[in-house]
Each structure stands twice: as C-alpha cells, then as structure tokens.
C-alpha cells in the first residue's frame, strides 16, 4: 500500500468565490457591449466610490491574479514583453499593461480562447497602490495607451501616531477630487445615498471576513491563508456587489461547523506559520498542498489579513469618505517599521504562530525592501524562526518547487529543535 498523499483541506466556500469572480467578469463584458462605462481599478478599494456613481468596476488586480492562479497569465505578459519590457520588470505591471494593450486593440493574444484574457477597454482609471511606488508610472502609461482620464490616490506615510488624522483628512480631500472627476465623466451629480448604502453592505461583509479569520485562533485551525487569499476576491473586486456578503456568510458557517466537528485546514496540523510578503499566485495550489504535506498550516498574512479593509470598526455609512480613508491609510505598509513589526508580532501571538515564511518577490523590489526587516523584527521579538522563499506574484518562472521544499523543511526542523530545547527546560 502506498503512502497517503496529504493535501490541503480548503474550504468549499472558497471555490464559490472564484466562480462569482468569473461571473462578474462576464457581467462587465456584457455591460460594456450595452454601452456601460467601465472603470479599471488597481490597489486598495477606493473604487467603491465609482460603484456608487453607477459605473461598473473591474478590479484589474483581481482579474490578473485570477489568471495567474489558473496559470493563464502568459498571454497578457507576452503582450507587454513584445513591446520590449524585461521579464525582470514587475509582473503585475507586465500583466496589467498587457491586459490594457489587448483591451485597446493594440495586440491580439496568440491563444485558443482570447475571450479569457480580454476585458473591455477602460473609460476611467483609478488606483491607490498602498505600498507600491511604481503603480502610478504604469497606470499613467496605460492611460496614455488607452487615451482615458485617470486618478491616482496617494495615501501618506504615518511616521508617528499623531500623523494619522491629518493623513485621513488628506485622503478624504483626494476622494472628493475623484468624485468630481466621476461627475464630469458621467455628467451626473454624485449619488451620496448610494455610497452610504454600499458602505452598509461593505461593513457587513468585512465584519464577517474578520470574524472568520479570527476564528482561526482555534487550534487546530479550521481555515488557512489560502482560504483568505480566495476571500480577497470578496473584499476586493466583489465588494458591494449583490451576493458578496452571502459568500462570507457561507464561509463563516463552514468555519463554525469545522470547529464544532474538529475538522482542520491541515489534516495533521503540527506547525502554525505566518506568511509575510506578496502571494505567489501562480503556485498557490501547489503551496497549499506543500504545506499540508508537511503538517504545516499557514494561518495568517499581512497581505490577506491586514490590507483589505483592515478597520471594519471605522466603517460608518454616515461618514463614507472617512470610512474609506481609514481603511486605505491606517494599514501596516503605510506605517513605519517599528509599528509594522509590533502589529504583526501581536497577530502572530494571537494565532499561536511557530515560525514565519517570507516570500521574497523577484520582480517587486519595493516589497522586498522591508520584508527582511519585518521578519528579523518579528522573529526576534517572539523568539521564533523564519525562512525566506523565492517567488513572484504573477510569473511562475521565478519559483522553484524543490528549493521551496528544502527551505520549508529546514524551517520546520528548526521549530522541532527549539521545541526539544524548551521541553528540556
């Protein structure tokens, strides 16, 4: 009899999120055929402002990572690399600009099903890159390529706690400027009542998502980082759309049932890990099964847990602009290193984390600039080990399964050795 292959026990409800994402992309394509204007958005969810203006929104980041997760990103990257872009350039940027080039009719993808990598040409663009220092550049390049207006939100860095309120006020002013752009482009006064209605839906959905993630303080954990990666689709692209909150209700019900029945995300959980860095979307399925095969559950992550509407307590439908501002400004990547280390260390303690896995992103120098500092700070603060693995958000060419397996095994051996020492004490 052969050795049983251990696989991740992912939430059934996670798969439904992917289906709703694909259905939404179809709706956007159909809407464009009917003459509806489309806003392309990037980064943090300020684009809920465009939904309140009656515009359909494509969260381009969500579409691109969906392609990468299904290993269908190459055609959009080919579209950009054929213009002379290096493969070492940001894979998000290459995918984004390639998608725009296809949408604007400047490039025909050499694939059997062009529909899968084609979205309607944008009419407006907006972005709030959070911690990305280059998104504005390739956003402006796309605006010139497609000859459309754009708006780039610039959340301030919070160096001191006293900086927060002025940063929120500055972001609110930027939101008002974006709303003025929406009014010019639609020729209609802005629908403030609709924005408040959307924020009621957002608060309900995001509060559920936080409840679900906090439930994984439970040992063993009923869900994992890979489920939260899927749920970004609800907190991101799908936020405010009909049916999105129901997806999270289903997820919470499934999590509660797992806790009651003693079902875990990793069948034989022995290690609880924290992921720091961008997600390697092209290998997310392999990674989920790899960790499960090693009896390791990745429970939390800055990317999944602390970026997408991290402050549900600040969502007030009566103050919609401030609600959005707090959730785009008061996030770890906008604060200094000391704050970020303390914030993540607290999360690791709440999740009973044994070690950290840092994903070093090949084509994102900006994210790499601080991840090592975060790992060193958190591991020293909590006296736990960490390891760096290679990867890239949307380009599988920069990932080695063998090297990743070796490094993860070394991390778990270190955890075992430390446990033996602690047991002797």
C-alpha positions as a LaTeX table, in Angstrom:
\begin{tabular}{lrrr}
\hline
Residue & $x$ (\AA) & $y$ (\AA) & $z$ (\AA) \\
\hline
Unk1 & 0.00 & 0.00 & 0.00 \\
Unk2 & 1.43 & 3.41 & $-0.99$ \\
Unk3 & 1.99 & 6.32 & 1.32 \\
Unk4 & $-1.05$ & 8.56 & 1.65 \\
Unk5 & $-0.58$ & 11.93 & $-0.05$ \\
Unk6 & $-1.59$ & 14.76 & 2.25 \\
Unk7 & $-3.45$ & 17.64 & 0.66 \\
Unk8 & $-4.85$ & 20.93 & 1.87 \\
Unk9 & $-8.40$ & 20.73 & 3.16 \\
Unk10 & $-9.56$ & 24.00 & 1.63 \\
Unk11 & $-12.97$ & 25.47 & 2.42 \\
Unk12 & $-15.69$ & 24.52 & $-0.05$ \\
Unk13 & $-17.00$ & 28.09 & 0.16 \\
Unk14 & $-13.66$ & 29.39 & $-1.19$ \\
Unk15 & $-14.34$ & 27.79 & $-4.58$ \\
Unk16 & $-17.64$ & 29.67 & $-4.83$ \\
Unk17 & $-15.78$ & 32.97 & $-4.61$ \\
Unk18 & $-13.79$ & 32.10 & $-7.73$ \\
Unk19 & $-17.00$ & 31.28 & $-9.59$ \\
Unk20 & $-18.60$ & 34.59 & $-8.64$ \\
Unk21 & $-15.45$ & 36.42 & $-9.77$ \\
Unk22 & $-15.62$ & 34.80 & $-13.21$ \\
Unk23 & $-19.36$ & 35.52 & $-13.47$ \\
Unk24 & $-18.68$ & 39.16 & $-12.57$ \\
Unk25 & $-16.09$ & 39.47 & $-15.34$ \\
Unk26 & $-18.69$ & 38.14 & $-17.78$ \\
Unk27 & $-21.17$ & 40.74 & $-16.50$ \\
Unk28 & $-18.62$ & 43.51 & $-17.12$ \\
Unk29 & $-18.02$ & 42.30 & $-20.67$ \\
Unk30 & $-21.76$ & 42.22 & $-21.33$ \\
Unk31 & $-22.29$ & 45.61 & $-19.71$ \\
Unk32 & $-19.67$ & 47.18 & $-21.97$ \\
Unk33 & $-21.49$ & 45.79 & $-25.01$ \\
Unk34 & $-24.62$ & 47.52 & $-23.73$ \\
Unk35 & $-22.80$ & 50.84 & $-23.51$ \\
Unk36 & $-22.00$ & 50.93 & $-19.81$ \\
Unk37 & $-18.82$ & 52.77 & $-18.83$ \\
Unk38 & $-16.10$ & 50.70 & $-17.20$ \\
Unk39 & $-13.66$ & 51.85 & $-14.53$ \\
Unk40 & $-10.41$ & 49.93 & $-14.24$ \\
Unk41 & $-9.06$ & 50.00 & $-10.70$ \\
Unk42 & $-5.85$ & 48.97 & $-9.02$ \\
Unk43 & $-4.88$ & 48.51 & $-5.40$ \\
Unk44 & $-6.94$ & 49.37 & $-2.33$ \\
Unk45 & $-10.75$ & 49.54 & $-2.64$ \\
Unk46 & $-11.35$ & 53.24 & $-3.28$ \\
Unk47 & $-13.21$ & 52.09 & $-6.39$ \\
Unk48 & $-16.33$ & 51.60 & $-4.28$ \\
Unk49 & $-16.69$ & 55.34 & $-4.96$ \\
Unk50 & $-17.10$ & 54.55 & $-8.68$ \\
Unk51 & $-19.72$ & 51.88 & $-7.97$ \\
Unk52 & $-21.81$ & 54.48 & $-6.16$ \\
Unk53 & $-21.66$ & 56.61 & $-9.33$ \\
Unk54 & $-23.35$ & 53.79 & $-11.24$ \\
Unk55 & $-20.22$ & 52.68 & $-13.10$ \\
Unk56 & $-19.13$ & 49.09 & $-13.49$ \\
Unk57 & $-15.72$ & 48.40 & $-12.00$ \\
Unk58 & $-13.03$ & 45.94 & $-13.00$ \\
Unk59 & $-10.52$ & 45.47 & $-10.21$ \\
Unk60 & $-7.72$ & 44.73 & $-12.65$ \\
Unk61 & $-5.53$ & 43.30 & $-9.89$ \\
Unk62 & $-8.22$ & 40.72 & $-9.10$ \\
Unk63 & $-8.54$ & 39.75 & $-12.75$ \\
Unk64 & $-4.78$ & 39.42 & $-13.19$ \\
Unk65 & $-4.18$ & 37.28 & $-10.11$ \\
Unk66 & $-7.08$ & 35.08 & $-11.21$ \\
Unk67 & $-5.27$ & 34.48 & $-14.49$ \\
Unk68 & $-2.06$ & 33.69 & $-12.63$ \\
Unk69 & $-3.79$ & 31.30 & $-10.21$ \\
Unk70 & $-5.16$ & 29.43 & $-13.24$ \\
Unk71 & $-1.74$ & 29.64 & $-14.97$ \\
Unk72 & $-3.14$ & 31.73 & $-17.82$ \\
Unk73 & $-1.06$ & 34.86 & $-17.30$ \\
Unk74 & 1.46 & 34.33 & $-20.11$ \\
Unk75 & $-0.60$ & 35.84 & $-22.99$ \\
Unk76 & $-1.04$ & 39.18 & $-21.21$ \\
Unk77 & 2.64 & 39.25 & $-20.24$ \\
Unk78 & 3.63 & 38.42 & $-23.83$ \\
Unk79 & 1.69 & 41.49 & $-24.92$ \\
Unk80 & 3.92 & 43.69 & $-22.78$ \\
Unk81 & 7.21 & 41.87 & $-23.31$ \\
Unk82 & 6.71 & 42.18 & $-27.09$ \\
Unk83 & 6.96 & 45.96 & $-26.50$ \\
Unk84 & 10.43 & 45.47 & $-25.02$ \\
Unk85 & 9.63 & 45.11 & $-21.33$ \\
Unk86 & 12.14 & 42.98 & $-19.43$ \\
Unk87 & 10.95 & 39.83 & $-17.67$ \\
Unk88 & 12.55 & 41.32 & $-14.55$ \\
Unk89 & 10.03 & 44.19 & $-14.60$ \\
Unk90 & 7.15 & 43.92 & $-12.12$ \\
Unk91 & 4.96 & 41.00 & $-13.16$ \\
Unk92 & 1.86 & 42.88 & $-12.00$ \\
Unk93 & 2.84 & 45.77 & $-14.29$ \\
Unk94 & 3.58 & 43.46 & $-17.22$ \\
Unk95 & 0.26 & 41.68 & $-16.77$ \\
Unk96 & $-1.65$ & 44.93 & $-16.27$ \\
Unk97 & $-0.22$ & 46.75 & $-19.28$ \\
Unk98 & $-0.59$ & 43.64 & $-21.43$ \\
Unk99 & $-4.26$ & 43.35 & $-20.45$ \\
Unk100 & $-4.72$ & 47.04 & $-21.34$ \\
Unk101 & $-2.94$ & 46.61 & $-24.67$ \\
Unk102 & $-5.25$ & 43.73 & $-25.58$ \\
Unk103 & $-8.32$ & 45.68 & $-24.41$ \\
Unk104 & $-7.37$ & 48.71 & $-26.51$ \\
Unk105 & $-6.93$ & 46.56 & $-29.63$ \\
Unk106 & $-3.18$ & 47.06 & $-29.98$ \\
Unk107 & $-2.34$ & 43.38 & $-29.58$ \\
Unk108 & $-4.03$ & 40.10 & $-30.42$ \\
Unk109 & $-3.20$ & 37.32 & $-27.98$ \\
Unk110 & $-1.99$ & 34.09 & $-29.55$ \\
Unk111 & $-4.31$ & 31.77 & $-27.63$ \\
Unk112 & $-7.17$ & 29.45 & $-28.50$ \\
Unk113 & $-9.58$ & 31.39 & $-26.29$ \\
Unk114 & $-8.81$ & 35.16 & $-26.46$ \\
Unk115 & $-12.02$ & 35.86 & $-24.50$ \\
Unk116 & $-10.42$ & 34.55 & $-21.29$ \\
Unk117 & $-7.67$ & 37.20 & $-21.41$ \\
Unk118 & $-9.71$ & 40.07 & $-22.84$ \\
Unk119 & $-11.67$ & 42.69 & $-20.91$ \\
Unk120 & $-13.46$ & 45.82 & $-22.15$ \\
Unk121 & $-11.41$ & 48.94 & $-22.79$ \\
Unk122 & $-11.44$ & 51.17 & $-19.69$ \\
Unk123 & $-13.21$ & 54.54 & $-19.77$ \\
Unk124 & $-11.67$ & 55.74 & $-16.48$ \\
Unk125 & $-8.80$ & 54.51 & $-14.33$ \\
Unk126 & $-8.21$ & 54.87 & $-10.61$ \\
Unk127 & $-5.54$ & 53.48 & $-8.30$ \\
Unk128 & $-4.43$ & 53.51 & $-4.70$ \\
Unk129 & $-1.32$ & 51.40 & $-4.60$ \\
Unk130 & $-0.83$ & 51.45 & $-0.84$ \\
Unk131 & 2.79 & 50.38 & $-0.55$ \\
Unk132 & 3.64 & 50.31 & $-4.27$ \\
Unk133 & 5.95 & 53.05 & $-5.52$ \\
Unk134 & 5.72 & 52.18 & $-9.23$ \\
Unk135 & 1.97 & 51.64 & $-9.80$ \\
Unk136 & 1.48 & 55.30 & $-10.69$ \\
Unk137 & 4.02 & 55.03 & $-13.52$ \\
Unk138 & 2.45 & 52.07 & $-15.26$ \\
Unk139 & $-1.02$ & 53.44 & $-14.54$ \\
Unk140 & $-0.10$ & 56.63 & $-16.38$ \\
Unk141 & 1.35 & 54.55 & $-19.21$ \\
Unk142 & $-1.96$ & 52.70 & $-19.51$ \\
Unk143 & $-3.91$ & 55.98 & $-19.51$ \\
Unk144 & $-1.85$ & 57.22 & $-22.47$ \\
Unk145 & $-2.17$ & 53.87 & $-24.23$ \\
Unk146 & $-5.97$ & 53.83 & $-23.90$ \\
Unk147 & $-6.40$ & 57.65 & $-24.07$ \\
Unk148 & $-8.50$ & 57.86 & $-20.90$ \\
Unk149 & $-8.59$ & 60.01 & $-17.74$ \\
Unk150 & $-7.15$ & 58.60 & $-14.53$ \\
Unk151 & $-6.85$ & 59.38 & $-10.85$ \\
Unk152 & $-4.09$ & 58.24 & $-8.52$ \\
Unk153 & $-4.68$ & 58.26 & $-4.78$ \\
Unk154 & $-1.56$ & 58.86 & $-2.71$ \\
Unk155 & $-2.02$ & 57.77 & 0.93 \\
Unk156 & 0.53 & 59.41 & 3.22 \\
Unk157 & 3.07 & 57.51 & 5.29 \\
Unk158 & 2.24 & 57.53 & 9.02 \\
Unk159 & 5.58 & 58.16 & 10.70 \\
Unk160 & 4.05 & 58.98 & 14.08 \\
Unk161 & 0.67 & 58.14 & 15.58 \\
Unk162 & $-0.20$ & 61.83 & 15.56 \\
Unk163 & 0.10 & 61.82 & 11.73 \\
Unk164 & $-2.94$ & 59.58 & 11.25 \\
Unk165 & $-5.74$ & 62.16 & 11.44 \\
Unk166 & $-4.08$ & 64.56 & 9.01 \\
Unk167 & $-3.37$ & 61.66 & 6.63 \\
Unk168 & $-7.04$ & 60.65 & 6.74 \\
Unk169 & $-8.14$ & 64.24 & 6.10 \\
Unk170 & $-5.76$ & 64.48 & 3.13 \\
Unk171 & $-7.12$ & 61.22 & 1.70 \\
Unk172 & $-10.71$ & 62.46 & 2.09 \\
Unk173 & $-9.77$ & 65.51 & 0.01 \\
Unk174 & $-8.41$ & 63.19 & $-2.67$ \\
Unk175 & $-11.69$ & 61.23 & $-2.63$ \\
Unk176 & $-13.60$ & 64.48 & $-3.24$ \\
Unk177 & $-11.36$ & 65.24 & $-6.22$ \\
Unk178 & $-12.02$ & 61.76 & $-7.64$ \\
Unk179 & $-15.77$ & 62.22 & $-7.17$ \\
Unk180 & $-15.54$ & 65.49 & $-9.11$ \\
Unk181 & $-13.86$ & 63.53 & $-11.93$ \\
Unk182 & $-16.67$ & 60.95 & $-11.83$ \\
Unk183 & $-19.27$ & 63.71 & $-12.06$ \\
Unk184 & $-17.52$ & 65.22 & $-15.10$ \\
Unk185 & $-17.27$ & 61.87 & $-16.86$ \\
Unk186 & $-20.84$ & 60.73 & $-16.13$ \\
Unk187 & $-22.47$ & 64.15 & $-16.47$ \\
Unk188 & $-24.49$ & 63.40 & $-13.33$ \\
Unk189 & $-24.40$ & 64.59 & $-9.71$ \\
Unk190 & $-22.82$ & 62.08 & $-7.38$ \\
Unk191 & $-25.17$ & 59.66 & $-5.61$ \\
Unk192 & $-24.23$ & 60.07 & $-1.93$ \\
Unk193 & $-27.18$ & 57.98 & $-0.77$ \\
Unk194 & $-25.96$ & 55.07 & $-2.88$ \\
Unk195 & $-22.48$ & 55.40 & $-1.38$ \\
Unk196 & $-23.91$ & 55.16 & 2.15 \\
Unk197 & $-25.94$ & 52.10 & 1.11 \\
Unk198 & $-22.80$ & 50.47 & $-0.28$ \\
Unk199 & $-20.91$ & 51.15 & 2.95 \\
Unk200 & $-23.64$ & 49.34 & 4.93 \\
Unk201 & $-23.04$ & 46.30 & 2.71 \\
Unk202 & $-19.26$ & 46.70 & 2.97 \\
Unk203 & $-19.33$ & 46.84 & 6.78 \\
Unk204 & $-21.46$ & 43.70 & 6.95 \\
Unk205 & $-19.20$ & 41.77 & 4.57 \\
Unk206 & $-15.89$ & 42.90 & 6.05 \\
Unk207 & $-17.01$ & 42.29 & 9.63 \\
Unk208 & $-17.87$ & 38.72 & 8.62 \\
Unk209 & $-14.48$ & 38.27 & 6.97 \\
Unk210 & $-12.68$ & 39.41 & 10.12 \\
Unk211 & $-14.79$ & 37.08 & 12.27 \\
Unk212 & $-13.86$ & 34.17 & 10.01 \\
Unk213 & $-10.14$ & 34.93 & 10.18 \\
Unk214 & $-10.20$ & 35.44 & 13.96 \\
Unk215 & $-11.90$ & 32.05 & 14.34 \\
Unk216 & $-8.59$ & 30.56 & 13.24 \\
Unk217 & $-7.09$ & 31.40 & 16.62 \\
Unk218 & $-8.57$ & 27.97 & 17.30 \\
Unk219 & $-6.13$ & 25.04 & 17.43 \\
Unk220 & $-6.15$ & 23.26 & 15.01 \\
Unk221 & $-7.13$ & 25.99 & 12.58 \\
Unk222 & $-10.32$ & 25.37 & 10.58 \\
Unk223 & $-9.10$ & 27.59 & 7.73 \\
Unk224 & $-5.84$ & 28.82 & 6.25 \\
Unk225 & $-4.05$ & 31.63 & 4.49 \\
Unk226 & $-5.03$ & 30.02 & 1.19 \\
Unk227 & $-8.72$ & 30.41 & 2.02 \\
Unk228 & $-8.10$ & 34.05 & 2.99 \\
Unk229 & $-6.32$ & 34.58 & $-0.32$ \\
Unk230 & $-9.51$ & 33.48 & $-2.08$ \\
Unk231 & $-11.59$ & 35.75 & 0.16 \\
Unk232 & $-9.65$ & 38.80 & $-1.07$ \\
Unk233 & $-11.93$ & 38.46 & $-4.08$ \\
Unk234 & $-14.88$ & 39.41 & $-1.87$ \\
Unk235 & $-13.03$ & 42.17 & $-0.01$ \\
Unk236 & $-11.63$ & 43.46 & $-3.30$ \\
Unk237 & $-13.31$ & 43.08 & $-6.68$ \\
Unk238 & $-16.71$ & 41.84 & $-5.46$ \\
Unk239 & $-17.14$ & 44.22 & $-2.54$ \\
Unk240 & $-20.57$ & 45.82 & $-2.54$ \\
Unk241 & $-21.93$ & 43.60 & $-5.32$ \\
Unk242 & $-25.13$ & 41.57 & $-4.73$ \\
Unk243 & $-24.36$ & 38.17 & $-3.26$ \\
Unk244 & $-20.87$ & 39.00 & $-1.97$ \\
Unk245 & $-21.89$ & 39.12 & 1.69 \\
Unk246 & $-23.68$ & 35.78 & 1.30 \\
Unk247 & $-20.38$ & 34.20 & 0.22 \\
Unk248 & $-18.81$ & 35.23 & 3.51 \\
Unk249 & $-21.83$ & 34.05 & 5.48 \\
Unk250 & $-21.32$ & 30.64 & 3.87 \\
Unk251 & $-17.63$ & 30.76 & 4.77 \\
Unk252 & $-18.39$ & 31.62 & 8.40 \\
Unk253 & $-20.96$ & 28.82 & 8.62 \\
Unk254 & $-18.43$ & 26.35 & 7.24 \\
Unk255 & $-15.73$ & 27.56 & 9.65 \\
Unk256 & $-18.08$ & 27.26 & 12.64 \\
Unk257 & $-19.07$ & 23.74 & 11.58 \\
Unk258 & $-15.43$ & 22.72 & 11.24 \\
Unk259 & $-14.63$ & 23.94 & 14.75 \\
Unk260 & $-17.62$ & 22.06 & 16.15 \\
Unk261 & $-16.67$ & 18.84 & 14.32 \\
Unk262 & $-12.90$ & 19.15 & 14.88 \\
Unk263 & $-12.09$ & 19.47 & 11.16 \\
Unk264 & $-8.89$ & 21.36 & 10.32 \\
Unk265 & $-7.46$ & 23.03 & 7.22 \\
Unk266 & $-4.39$ & 20.82 & 7.51 \\
Unk267 & $-5.33$ & 17.23 & 8.43 \\
Unk268 & $-2.45$ & 16.76 & 10.88 \\
Unk269 & $-1.56$ & 20.28 & 11.99 \\
Unk270 & 1.79 & 20.32 & 13.83 \\
Unk271 & 3.10 & 23.75 & 12.86 \\
Unk272 & 1.36 & 27.14 & 12.67 \\
Unk273 & 3.03 & 29.63 & 10.33 \\
Unk274 & 2.67 & 33.28 & 9.29 \\
Unk275 & 3.20 & 34.40 & 5.68 \\
Unk276 & 4.86 & 37.75 & 5.02 \\
Unk277 & 5.10 & 39.17 & 1.51 \\
Unk278 & 3.10 & 39.10 & $-1.72$ \\
Unk279 & 1.29 & 35.91 & $-2.71$ \\
Unk280 & 2.84 & 33.73 & $-5.42$ \\
Unk281 & $-0.46$ & 33.31 & $-7.25$ \\
Unk282 & 0.86 & 31.06 & $-10.00$ \\
Unk283 & 1.82 & 28.44 & $-7.39$ \\
Unk284 & $-0.92$ & 28.94 & $-4.82$ \\
Unk285 & $-2.42$ & 25.47 & $-5.32$ \\
Unk286 & 0.98 & 23.78 & $-5.09$ \\
Unk287 & 1.88 & 25.80 & $-1.99$ \\
Unk288 & $-1.35$ & 24.88 & $-0.21$ \\
Unk289 & $-0.69$ & 21.17 & $-0.74$ \\
Unk290 & 3.03 & 21.50 & 0.03 \\
Unk291 & 2.38 & 22.99 & 3.46 \\
Unk292 & $-0.31$ & 20.38 & 4.14 \\
Unk293 & 2.11 & 17.60 & 3.21 \\
Unk294 & 4.47 & 18.96 & 5.86 \\
Unk295 & 1.71 & 19.17 & 8.51 \\
Unk296 & 2.08 & 22.95 & 8.49 \\
Unk297 & $-0.82$ & 25.39 & 8.44 \\
Unk298 & $-0.19$ & 28.91 & 7.21 \\
Unk299 & $-2.79$ & 30.78 & 9.22 \\
Unk300 & $-2.26$ & 34.50 & 8.78 \\
Unk301 & $-0.61$ & 37.01 & 6.49 \\
Unk302 & $-0.15$ & 40.75 & 6.25 \\
Unk303 & $-1.34$ & 40.63 & 2.64 \\
Unk304 & $-4.58$ & 38.76 & 3.34 \\
Unk305 & $-5.40$ & 39.84 & 6.90 \\
Unk306 & $-4.12$ & 43.40 & 7.29 \\
Unk307 & $-4.58$ & 45.16 & 3.93 \\
Unk308 & $-8.15$ & 44.66 & 2.69 \\
Unk309 & $-10.48$ & 46.81 & 4.80 \\
Unk310 & $-8.44$ & 46.20 & 7.99 \\
Unk311 & $-10.53$ & 48.62 & 10.07 \\
Unk312 & $-14.18$ & 47.48 & 9.98 \\
Unk313 & $-14.65$ & 49.40 & 13.23 \\
Unk314 & $-14.04$ & 52.62 & 11.28 \\
Unk315 & $-16.70$ & 51.92 & 8.64 \\
Unk316 & $-19.57$ & 54.34 & 9.25 \\
Unk317 & $-22.16$ & 54.70 & 6.44 \\
Unk318 & $-22.87$ & 58.23 & 7.71 \\
Unk319 & $-19.21$ & 59.13 & 7.13 \\
Unk320 & $-18.40$ & 57.20 & 3.93 \\
Unk321 & $-15.33$ & 59.15 & 2.85 \\
Unk322 & $-13.70$ & 58.89 & 6.26 \\
Unk323 & $-14.58$ & 55.18 & 6.37 \\
Unk324 & $-12.76$ & 54.52 & 3.11 \\
Unk325 & $-9.85$ & 56.77 & 4.08 \\
Unk326 & $-9.12$ & 54.95 & 7.36 \\
Unk327 & $-9.11$ & 51.62 & 5.54 \\
Unk328 & $-6.69$ & 52.86 & 2.89 \\
Unk329 & $-4.38$ & 54.86 & 5.16 \\
Unk330 & $-4.29$ & 53.04 & 8.50 \\
Unk331 & $-2.63$ & 49.86 & 7.22 \\
Unk332 & 0.78 & 48.41 & 8.19 \\
Unk333 & 2.53 & 49.25 & 4.90 \\
Unk334 & 1.77 & 52.97 & 5.42 \\
Unk335 & 3.36 & 52.98 & 8.89 \\
Unk336 & 7.00 & 52.84 & 9.96 \\
Unk337 & 8.92 & 49.62 & 10.60 \\
Unk338 & 8.53 & 49.63 & 14.39 \\
Unk339 & 4.75 & 49.92 & 14.16 \\
Unk340 & 4.56 & 47.20 & 11.50 \\
Unk341 & 6.73 & 44.78 & 13.49 \\
Unk342 & 4.66 & 45.33 & 16.64 \\
Unk343 & 1.39 & 44.93 & 14.71 \\
Unk344 & 2.44 & 41.68 & 13.05 \\
Unk345 & 4.01 & 40.30 & 16.23 \\
Unk346 & 0.70 & 40.81 & 18.02 \\
Unk347 & $-1.14$ & 38.99 & 15.22 \\
Unk348 & 1.38 & 36.11 & 15.43 \\
Unk349 & 0.79 & 35.80 & 19.17 \\
Unk350 & $-2.99$ & 35.73 & 18.67 \\
Unk351 & $-2.63$ & 32.93 & 16.11 \\
Unk352 & $-0.06$ & 30.97 & 18.20 \\
Unk353 & 2.47 & 31.14 & 15.38 \\
Unk354 & 5.56 & 28.88 & 15.46 \\
Unk355 & 7.50 & 30.46 & 12.60 \\
Unk356 & 7.47 & 32.91 & 9.68 \\
Unk357 & 7.67 & 32.31 & 5.94 \\
Unk358 & 8.76 & 35.35 & 3.94 \\
Unk359 & 8.06 & 35.34 & 0.22 \\
Unk360 & 10.81 & 37.31 & $-1.49$ \\
Unk361 & 9.24 & 38.69 & $-4.64$ \\
Unk362 & 11.57 & 38.54 & $-7.63$ \\
Unk363 & 10.11 & 41.47 & $-9.57$ \\
Unk364 & 8.90 & 43.70 & $-6.72$ \\
Unk365 & 11.88 & 45.50 & $-5.19$ \\
Unk366 & 9.59 & 47.75 & $-3.19$ \\
Unk367 & 8.03 & 44.93 & $-1.21$ \\
Unk368 & 11.39 & 43.23 & $-0.75$ \\
Unk369 & 12.83 & 46.40 & 0.75 \\
Unk370 & 11.10 & 45.84 & 4.07 \\
Unk371 & 10.10 & 42.17 & 4.31 \\
Unk372 & 13.50 & 41.07 & 5.64 \\
Unk373 & 13.37 & 43.80 & 8.28 \\
Unk374 & 9.86 & 42.68 & 9.27 \\
Unk375 & 10.97 & 39.06 & 9.56 \\
Unk376 & 14.00 & 39.93 & 11.64 \\
Unk377 & 12.00 & 42.21 & 13.90 \\
Unk378 & 9.13 & 39.77 & 14.48 \\
Unk379 & 11.25 & 36.63 & 14.91 \\
Unk380 & 13.50 & 38.38 & 17.46 \\
Unk381 & 10.54 & 39.86 & 19.30 \\
Unk382 & 8.76 & 36.49 & 19.62 \\
Unk383 & 11.84 & 34.25 & 19.64 \\
Unk384 & 10.60 & 32.19 & 16.70 \\
Unk385 & 12.45 & 31.19 & 13.49 \\
Unk386 & 11.80 & 32.45 & 9.98 \\
Unk387 & 12.76 & 31.50 & 6.43 \\
Unk388 & 12.85 & 33.28 & 3.07 \\
Unk389 & 11.50 & 31.53 & $-0.02$ \\
Unk390 & 11.60 & 32.75 & $-3.61$ \\
Unk391 & 8.62 & 33.61 & $-5.73$ \\
Unk392 & 6.76 & 36.25 & $-7.68$ \\
Unk393 & 3.13 & 37.39 & $-7.79$ \\
Unk394 & 2.29 & 36.59 & $-11.41$ \\
Unk395 & 5.27 & 34.88 & $-13.03$ \\
Unk396 & 5.87 & 31.22 & $-12.27$ \\
Unk397 & 9.28 & 31.29 & $-13.94$ \\
Unk398 & 10.78 & 32.68 & $-10.74$ \\
Unk399 & 9.65 & 29.86 & $-8.47$ \\
Unk400 & 11.47 & 26.64 & $-7.61$ \\
Unk401 & 9.39 & 23.89 & $-6.03$ \\
Unk402 & 12.49 & 21.93 & $-4.98$ \\
Unk403 & 14.18 & 24.93 & $-3.36$ \\
Unk404 & 10.98 & 25.92 & $-1.57$ \\
Unk405 & 10.51 & 22.41 & $-0.22$ \\
Unk406 & 14.10 & 22.34 & 1.08 \\
Unk407 & 13.78 & 25.68 & 2.85 \\
Unk408 & 10.41 & 24.87 & 4.40 \\
Unk409 & 11.73 & 21.56 & 5.75 \\
Unk410 & 14.70 & 23.41 & 7.26 \\
Unk411 & 12.31 & 25.85 & 8.98 \\
Unk412 & 10.23 & 23.03 & 10.45 \\
Unk413 & 13.36 & 21.18 & 11.62 \\
Unk414 & 14.41 & 24.36 & 13.42 \\
Unk415 & 10.99 & 24.59 & 15.09 \\
Unk416 & 11.29 & 20.94 & 16.19 \\
Unk417 & 14.77 & 21.53 & 17.60 \\
Unk418 & 13.59 & 24.56 & 19.55 \\
Unk419 & 10.66 & 22.60 & 20.93 \\
Unk420 & 13.03 & 19.94 & 22.25 \\
Unk421 & 15.14 & 22.56 & 23.99 \\
Unk422 & 12.06 & 24.18 & 25.51 \\
Unk423 & 10.75 & 20.79 & 26.65 \\
Unk424 & 14.01 & 20.04 & 28.46 \\
Unk425 & 13.74 & 23.30 & 30.31 \\
\hline
\end{tabular}
